[in-house]
CSV table of C-alpha atoms and ligand atoms in Angstrom, one decimal:
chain,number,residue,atom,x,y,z
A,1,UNK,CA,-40.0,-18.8,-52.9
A,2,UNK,CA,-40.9,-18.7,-56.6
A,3,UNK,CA,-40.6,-15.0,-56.8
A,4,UNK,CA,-37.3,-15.0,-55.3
A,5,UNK,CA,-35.8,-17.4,-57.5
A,6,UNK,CA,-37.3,-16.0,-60.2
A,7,UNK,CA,-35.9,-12.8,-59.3
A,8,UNK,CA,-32.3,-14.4,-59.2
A,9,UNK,CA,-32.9,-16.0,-62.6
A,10,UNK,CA,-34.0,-12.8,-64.2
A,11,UNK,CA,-31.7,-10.3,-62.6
A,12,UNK,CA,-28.5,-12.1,-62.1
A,13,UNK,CA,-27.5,-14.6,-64.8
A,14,UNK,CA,-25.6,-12.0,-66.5
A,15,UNK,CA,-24.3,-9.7,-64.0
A,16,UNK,CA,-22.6,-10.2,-60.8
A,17,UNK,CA,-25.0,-9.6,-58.3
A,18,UNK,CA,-24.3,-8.5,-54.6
A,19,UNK,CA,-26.4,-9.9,-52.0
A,20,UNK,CA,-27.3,-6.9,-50.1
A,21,UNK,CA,-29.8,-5.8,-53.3
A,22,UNK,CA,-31.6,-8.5,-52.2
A,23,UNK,CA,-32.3,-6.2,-48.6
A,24,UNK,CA,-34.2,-4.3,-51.7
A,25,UNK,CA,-36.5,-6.6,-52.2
A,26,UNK,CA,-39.8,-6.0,-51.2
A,27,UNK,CA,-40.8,-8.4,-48.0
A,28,UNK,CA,-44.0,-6.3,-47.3
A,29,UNK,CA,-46.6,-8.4,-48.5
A,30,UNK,CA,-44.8,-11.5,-47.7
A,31,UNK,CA,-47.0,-13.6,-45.1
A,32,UNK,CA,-45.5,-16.1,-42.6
A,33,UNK,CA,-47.9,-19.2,-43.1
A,34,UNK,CA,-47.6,-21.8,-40.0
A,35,UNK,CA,-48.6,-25.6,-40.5
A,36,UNK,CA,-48.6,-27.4,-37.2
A,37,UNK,CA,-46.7,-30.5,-38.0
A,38,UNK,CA,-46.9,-33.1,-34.2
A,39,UNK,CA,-47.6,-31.4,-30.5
A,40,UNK,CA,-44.5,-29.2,-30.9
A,41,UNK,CA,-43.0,-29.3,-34.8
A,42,UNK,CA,-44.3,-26.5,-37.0
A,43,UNK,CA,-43.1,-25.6,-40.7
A,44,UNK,CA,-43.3,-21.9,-41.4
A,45,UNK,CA,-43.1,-20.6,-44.8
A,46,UNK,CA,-42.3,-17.1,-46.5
A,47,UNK,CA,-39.9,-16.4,-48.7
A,48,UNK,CA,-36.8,-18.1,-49.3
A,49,UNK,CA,-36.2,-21.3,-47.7
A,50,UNK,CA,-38.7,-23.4,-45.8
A,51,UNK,CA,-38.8,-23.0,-41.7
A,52,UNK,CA,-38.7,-26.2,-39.2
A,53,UNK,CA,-39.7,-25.3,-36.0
A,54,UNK,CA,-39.9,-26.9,-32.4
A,55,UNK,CA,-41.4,-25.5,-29.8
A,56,UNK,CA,-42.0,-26.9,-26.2
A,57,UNK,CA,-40.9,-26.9,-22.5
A,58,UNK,CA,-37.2,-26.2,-23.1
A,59,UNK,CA,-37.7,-23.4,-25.6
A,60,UNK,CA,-37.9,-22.8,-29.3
A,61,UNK,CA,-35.2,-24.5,-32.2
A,62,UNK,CA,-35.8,-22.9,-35.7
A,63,UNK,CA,-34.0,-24.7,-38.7
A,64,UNK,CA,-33.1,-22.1,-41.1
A,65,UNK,CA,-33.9,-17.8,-41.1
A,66,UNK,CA,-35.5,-16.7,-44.7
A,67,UNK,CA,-34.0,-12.9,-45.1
A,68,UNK,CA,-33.3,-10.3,-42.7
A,69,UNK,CA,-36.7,-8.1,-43.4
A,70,UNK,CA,-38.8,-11.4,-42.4
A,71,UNK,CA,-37.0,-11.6,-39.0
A,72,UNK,CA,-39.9,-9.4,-37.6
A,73,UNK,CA,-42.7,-11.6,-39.4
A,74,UNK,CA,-40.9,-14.9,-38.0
A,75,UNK,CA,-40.4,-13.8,-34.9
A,76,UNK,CA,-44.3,-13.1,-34.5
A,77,UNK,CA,-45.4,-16.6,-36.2
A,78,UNK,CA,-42.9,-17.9,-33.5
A,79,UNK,CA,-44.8,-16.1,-31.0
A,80,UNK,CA,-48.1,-17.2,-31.7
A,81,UNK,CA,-46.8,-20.8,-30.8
A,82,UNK,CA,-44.2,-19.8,-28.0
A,83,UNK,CA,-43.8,-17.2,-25.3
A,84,UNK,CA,-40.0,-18.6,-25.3
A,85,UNK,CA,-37.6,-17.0,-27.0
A,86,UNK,CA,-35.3,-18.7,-30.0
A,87,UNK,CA,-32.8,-20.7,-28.4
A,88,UNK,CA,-30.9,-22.3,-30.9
A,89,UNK,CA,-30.9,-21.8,-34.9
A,90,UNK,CA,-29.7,-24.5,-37.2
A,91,UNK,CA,-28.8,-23.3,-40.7
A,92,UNK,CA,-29.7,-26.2,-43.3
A,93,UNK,CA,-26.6,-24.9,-45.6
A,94,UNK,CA,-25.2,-21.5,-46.2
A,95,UNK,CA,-27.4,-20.0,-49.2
A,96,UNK,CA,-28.7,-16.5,-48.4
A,97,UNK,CA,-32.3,-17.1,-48.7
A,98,UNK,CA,-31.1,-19.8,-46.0
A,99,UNK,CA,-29.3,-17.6,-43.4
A,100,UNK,CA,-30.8,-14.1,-44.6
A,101,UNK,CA,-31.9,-14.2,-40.7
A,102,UNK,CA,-28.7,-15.3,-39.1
A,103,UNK,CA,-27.5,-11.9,-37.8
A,104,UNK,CA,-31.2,-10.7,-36.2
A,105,UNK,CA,-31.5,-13.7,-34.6
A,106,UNK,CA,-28.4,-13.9,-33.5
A,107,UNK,CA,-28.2,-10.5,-31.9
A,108,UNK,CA,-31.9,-11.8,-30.0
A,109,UNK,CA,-29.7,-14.3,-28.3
A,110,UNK,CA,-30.4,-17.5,-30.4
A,111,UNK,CA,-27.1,-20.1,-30.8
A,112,UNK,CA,-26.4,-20.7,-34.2
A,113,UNK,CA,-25.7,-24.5,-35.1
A,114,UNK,CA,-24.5,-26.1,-38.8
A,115,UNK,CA,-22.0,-28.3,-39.9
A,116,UNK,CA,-18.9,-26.8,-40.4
A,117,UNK,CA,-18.5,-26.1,-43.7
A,118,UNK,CA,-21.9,-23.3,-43.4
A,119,UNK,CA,-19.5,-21.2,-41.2
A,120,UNK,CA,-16.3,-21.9,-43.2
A,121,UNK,CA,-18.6,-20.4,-46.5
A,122,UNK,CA,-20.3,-17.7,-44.2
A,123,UNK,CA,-17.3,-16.2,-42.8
A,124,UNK,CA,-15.6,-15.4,-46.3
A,125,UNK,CA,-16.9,-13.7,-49.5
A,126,UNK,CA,-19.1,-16.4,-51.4
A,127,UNK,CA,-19.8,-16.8,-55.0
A,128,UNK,CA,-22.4,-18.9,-56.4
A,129,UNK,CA,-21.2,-19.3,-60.1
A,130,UNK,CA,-24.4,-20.6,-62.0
A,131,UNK,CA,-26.0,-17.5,-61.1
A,132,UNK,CA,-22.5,-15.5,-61.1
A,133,UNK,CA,-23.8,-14.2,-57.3
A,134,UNK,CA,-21.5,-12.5,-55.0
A,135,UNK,CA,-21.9,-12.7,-51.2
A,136,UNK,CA,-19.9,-10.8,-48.5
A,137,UNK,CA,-18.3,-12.2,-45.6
A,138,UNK,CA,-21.2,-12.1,-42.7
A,139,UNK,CA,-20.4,-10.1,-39.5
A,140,UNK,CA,-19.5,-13.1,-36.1
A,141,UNK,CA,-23.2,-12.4,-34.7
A,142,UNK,CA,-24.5,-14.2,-37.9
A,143,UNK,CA,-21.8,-16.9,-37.8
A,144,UNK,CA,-22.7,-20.8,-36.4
A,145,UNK,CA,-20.9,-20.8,-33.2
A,146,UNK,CA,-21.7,-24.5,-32.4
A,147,UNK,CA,-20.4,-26.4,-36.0
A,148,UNK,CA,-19.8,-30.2,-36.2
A,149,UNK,CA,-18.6,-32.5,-38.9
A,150,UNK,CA,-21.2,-35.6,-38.9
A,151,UNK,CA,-24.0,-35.1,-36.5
A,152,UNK,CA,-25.2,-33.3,-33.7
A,153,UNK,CA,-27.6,-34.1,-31.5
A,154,UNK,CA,-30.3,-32.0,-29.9
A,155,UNK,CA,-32.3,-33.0,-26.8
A,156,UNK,CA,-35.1,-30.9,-26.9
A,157,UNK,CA,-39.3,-30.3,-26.5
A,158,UNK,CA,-39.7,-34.3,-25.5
A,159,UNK,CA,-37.4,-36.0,-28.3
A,160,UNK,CA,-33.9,-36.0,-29.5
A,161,UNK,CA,-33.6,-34.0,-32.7
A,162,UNK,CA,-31.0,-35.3,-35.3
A,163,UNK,CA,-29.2,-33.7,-37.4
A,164,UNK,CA,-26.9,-35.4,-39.5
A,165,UNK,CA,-25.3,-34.1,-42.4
A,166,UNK,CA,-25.3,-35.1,-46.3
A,167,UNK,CA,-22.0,-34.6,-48.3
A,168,UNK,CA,-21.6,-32.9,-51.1
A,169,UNK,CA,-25.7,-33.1,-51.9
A,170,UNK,CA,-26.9,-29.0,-52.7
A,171,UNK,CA,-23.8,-27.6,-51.7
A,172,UNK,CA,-20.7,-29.1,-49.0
A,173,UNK,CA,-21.8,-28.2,-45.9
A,174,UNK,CA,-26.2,-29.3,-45.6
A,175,UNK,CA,-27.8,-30.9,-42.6
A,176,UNK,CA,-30.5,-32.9,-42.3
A,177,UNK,CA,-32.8,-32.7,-39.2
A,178,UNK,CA,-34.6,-35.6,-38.0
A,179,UNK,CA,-37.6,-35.5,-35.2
A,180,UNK,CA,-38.5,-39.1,-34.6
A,181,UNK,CA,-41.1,-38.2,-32.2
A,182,UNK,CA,-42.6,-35.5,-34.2
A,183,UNK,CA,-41.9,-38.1,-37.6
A,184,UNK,CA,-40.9,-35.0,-39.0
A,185,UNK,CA,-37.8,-34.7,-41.3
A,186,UNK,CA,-36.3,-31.1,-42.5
A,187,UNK,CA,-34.2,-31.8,-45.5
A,188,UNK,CA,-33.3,-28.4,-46.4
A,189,UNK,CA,-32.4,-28.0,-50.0
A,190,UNK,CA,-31.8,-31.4,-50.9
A,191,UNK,CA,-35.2,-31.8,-51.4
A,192,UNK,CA,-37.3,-29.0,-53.9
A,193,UNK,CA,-40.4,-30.9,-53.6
A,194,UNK,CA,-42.6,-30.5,-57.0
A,195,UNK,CA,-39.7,-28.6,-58.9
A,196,UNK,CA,-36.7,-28.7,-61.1
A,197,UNK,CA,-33.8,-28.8,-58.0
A,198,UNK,CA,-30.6,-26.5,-58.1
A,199,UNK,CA,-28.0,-27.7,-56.7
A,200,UNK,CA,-24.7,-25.6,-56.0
A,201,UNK,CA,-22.2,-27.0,-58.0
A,202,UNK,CA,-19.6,-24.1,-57.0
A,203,UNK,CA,-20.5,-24.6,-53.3
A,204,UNK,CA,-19.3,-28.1,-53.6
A,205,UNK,CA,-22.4,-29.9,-54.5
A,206,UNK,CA,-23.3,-32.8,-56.5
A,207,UNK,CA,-26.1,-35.2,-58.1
A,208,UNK,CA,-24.7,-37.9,-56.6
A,209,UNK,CA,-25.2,-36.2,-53.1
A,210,UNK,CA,-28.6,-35.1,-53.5
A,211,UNK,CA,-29.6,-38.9,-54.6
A,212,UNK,CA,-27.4,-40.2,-51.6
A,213,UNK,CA,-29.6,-38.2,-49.4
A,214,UNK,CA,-32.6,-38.6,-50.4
A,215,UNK,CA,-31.6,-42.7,-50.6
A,216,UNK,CA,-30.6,-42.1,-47.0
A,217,UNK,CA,-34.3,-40.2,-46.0
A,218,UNK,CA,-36.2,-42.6,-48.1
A,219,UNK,CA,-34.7,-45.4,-45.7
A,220,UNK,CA,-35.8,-43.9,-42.5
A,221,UNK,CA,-38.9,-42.1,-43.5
A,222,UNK,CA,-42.3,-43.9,-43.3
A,223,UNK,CA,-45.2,-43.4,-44.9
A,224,UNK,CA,-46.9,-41.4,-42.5
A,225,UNK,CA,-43.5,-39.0,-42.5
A,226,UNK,CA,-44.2,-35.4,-42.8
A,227,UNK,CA,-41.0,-34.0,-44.7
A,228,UNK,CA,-40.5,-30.7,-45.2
A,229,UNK,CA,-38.6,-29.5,-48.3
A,230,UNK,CA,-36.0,-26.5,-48.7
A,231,UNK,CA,-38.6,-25.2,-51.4
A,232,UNK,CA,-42.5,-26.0,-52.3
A,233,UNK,CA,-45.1,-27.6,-50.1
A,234,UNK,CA,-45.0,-30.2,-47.3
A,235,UNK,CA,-43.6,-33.3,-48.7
A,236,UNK,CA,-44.3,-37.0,-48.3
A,237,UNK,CA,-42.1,-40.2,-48.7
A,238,UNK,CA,-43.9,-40.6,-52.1
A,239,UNK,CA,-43.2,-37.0,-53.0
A,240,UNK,CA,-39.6,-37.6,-52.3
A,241,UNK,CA,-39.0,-41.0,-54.2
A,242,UNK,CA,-40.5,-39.1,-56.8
A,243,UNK,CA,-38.4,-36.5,-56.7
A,244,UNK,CA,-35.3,-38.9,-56.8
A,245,UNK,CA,-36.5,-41.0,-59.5
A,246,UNK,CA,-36.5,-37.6,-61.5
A,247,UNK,CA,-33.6,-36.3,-60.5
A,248,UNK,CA,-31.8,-40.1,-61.5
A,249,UNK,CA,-33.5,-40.4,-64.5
A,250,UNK,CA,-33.2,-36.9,-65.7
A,251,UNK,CA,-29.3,-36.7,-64.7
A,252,UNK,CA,-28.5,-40.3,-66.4
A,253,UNK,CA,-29.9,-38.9,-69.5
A,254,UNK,CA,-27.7,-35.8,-69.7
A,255,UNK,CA,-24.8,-38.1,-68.5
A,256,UNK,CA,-24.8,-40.3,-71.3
A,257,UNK,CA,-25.2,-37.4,-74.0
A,258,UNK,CA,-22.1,-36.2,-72.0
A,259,UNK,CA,-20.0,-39.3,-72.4
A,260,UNK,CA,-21.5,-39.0,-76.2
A,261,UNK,CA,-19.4,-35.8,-76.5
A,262,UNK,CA,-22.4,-33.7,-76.7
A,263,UNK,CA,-22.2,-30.1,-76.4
A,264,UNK,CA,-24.4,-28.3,-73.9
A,265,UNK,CA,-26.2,-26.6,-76.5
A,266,UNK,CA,-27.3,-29.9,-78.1
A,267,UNK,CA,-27.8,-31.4,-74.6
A,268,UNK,CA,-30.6,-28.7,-73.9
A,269,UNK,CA,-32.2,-28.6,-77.2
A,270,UNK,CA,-32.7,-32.3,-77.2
A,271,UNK,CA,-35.3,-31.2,-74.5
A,272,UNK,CA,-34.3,-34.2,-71.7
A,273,UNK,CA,-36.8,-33.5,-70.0
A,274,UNK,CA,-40.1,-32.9,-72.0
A,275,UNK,CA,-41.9,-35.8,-70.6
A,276,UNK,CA,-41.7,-34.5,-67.2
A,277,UNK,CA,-42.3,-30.7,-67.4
A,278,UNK,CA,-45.7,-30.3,-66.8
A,279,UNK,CA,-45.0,-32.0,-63.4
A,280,UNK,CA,-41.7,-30.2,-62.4
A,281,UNK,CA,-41.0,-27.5,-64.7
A,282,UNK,CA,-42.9,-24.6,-63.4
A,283,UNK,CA,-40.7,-24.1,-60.2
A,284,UNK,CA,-37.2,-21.9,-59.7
A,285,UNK,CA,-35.5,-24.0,-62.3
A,286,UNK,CA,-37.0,-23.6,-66.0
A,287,UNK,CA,-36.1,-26.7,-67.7
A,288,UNK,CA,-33.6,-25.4,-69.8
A,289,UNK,CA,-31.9,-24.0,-66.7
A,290,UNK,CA,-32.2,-27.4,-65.0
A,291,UNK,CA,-30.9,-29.2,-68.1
A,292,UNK,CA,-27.6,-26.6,-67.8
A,293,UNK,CA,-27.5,-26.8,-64.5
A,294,UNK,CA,-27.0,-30.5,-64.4
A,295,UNK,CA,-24.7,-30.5,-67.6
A,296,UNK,CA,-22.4,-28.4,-66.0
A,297,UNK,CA,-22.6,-30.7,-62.6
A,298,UNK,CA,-21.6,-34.1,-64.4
A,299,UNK,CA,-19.3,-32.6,-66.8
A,300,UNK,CA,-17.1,-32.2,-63.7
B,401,LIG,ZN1,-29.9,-23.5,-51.3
């Protein structure tokens, strides 16, 4: 995932950047690594964003597809747990290193599944503007063909798998997916566990989401819950209050040099964040980037 972002940050602040370059992108040494999580929850991880995946009786749910070139490489990790094939696909939120996957999977036969709002942005041309990143409208095979507003329920492998979604947190439309069986919870990219977050302030995202969410995780999780970020490694309930704490701290900081009339430039070279780099600051956000990134969320 590092690479990927860095890849974004390098190649595409200052130039529009279409989304089929990244098809360029060399997957070939990419490895599909697969962490058994409970009897039947795995996380797989690549590149781009984190996979959830159950696997049982009724068939195999994956939460979220990486790129397109990895569909091969998933679909072999999948196999190594499951003779099934892909039933359904949930997509955590509609960034490309998200649903990269969609139209592969789709065309295997899966159902896609995401709140409403993932189909809305994955049917027309997107634009994420902090990294001033085109997308193209998706073809229907790559589109969620089951969508809710709230919640959807899935029963599934021995449990009932909850997805419920979280307004305005990385972007408008994200899910999170609960397995209370498994004590497994996928919070997609409102969670970058060890890392400086981004969240998508042009897709509709917002600080105040993010910390909603992960209020709302923090209340269900225990401390035995294996959570699974959008980026970096298997997270715990300590990981994640960690993770809000900085984001609050860090984002009440920046707001009240906001409400000061600070300019941006002064905001990031008062350095915010310097107590807290060595801990956060080496992930897809440097903290410059994180400090601009949040400047230009509150300012709004
Ligand atoms: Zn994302």
């Amino acid at each position: 995932m590092r690479k990927d972002f860095q890849c974004i940050l390098a190649v595409c602040t200052s130039t529009l950047f279409a989304a089929p370059a990244f098809a360029q992108q060399d997957f070939s040494k990419v490895e599909i690594q697969t962490d058994k999580l409970s009897d039947t929850v795995y996380m797989m991880t690549g590149s781009g964003g984190n996979l959830g995946v159950s696997a049982g009786d009724d068939g195999v749910f994956v939460i979220d597809s990486q790129f397109a070139a990895l569909t091969p490489k998933i679909q072999a990790a999948i196999a190594k747990v499951s003779a099934k094939p892909v039933r359904f696909l949930l997509n955590t939120h509609w960034h490309f290193d998200h649903t990269g996957g969609n139209e592969n999977l789709g065309n295997a036969g899966a159902i896609i599944v995401a709140q409403e709002n993932v189909r809305k942005r994955l049917s027309s041309e997107g634009f994420i503007a902090f990294f001033g990143m085109k997308t193209k409208p998706e073809p229907a095979i790559a589109l969620p063909i089951v969508t809710f507003t709230r919640d959807v329920k899935l029963q599934l492998n021995g449990e009932e798998i909850r997805a419920f979604y979280a307004p305005n947190a990385h972007t408008d439309g994200d899910s999170i997916v609960h397995f209370p069986k498994s004590d497994v919870i996928h919070m997609g990219d409102t969670f970058f566990n060890k890392m400086y977050p981004f969240i998508d302030t042009s897709s509709g995202g917002s600080v105040a989401g993010v910390l909603a969410a992960a209020d709302r995780v923090l209340k269900t999780a225990g401390d035995k819950t294996k959570i699974i970020p959008g980026h970096g490694p298997l997270g715990t309930k300590a990981d994640l209050k960690a993770y809000r704490d900085m984001l609050a701290a860090v984002s009440a900081g920046v707001a009240s040099q906001i409400k000061q009339g600070k300019k941006l430039e002064e905001v990031v070279a008062s350095k915010p964040t310097a107590q807290l780099d060595a801990a956060w600051g080496k992930g897809f956000l440097t903290p410059d980037k994180f400090v601009e990134m949040l400047y230009g969320n509150l300012k709004k």
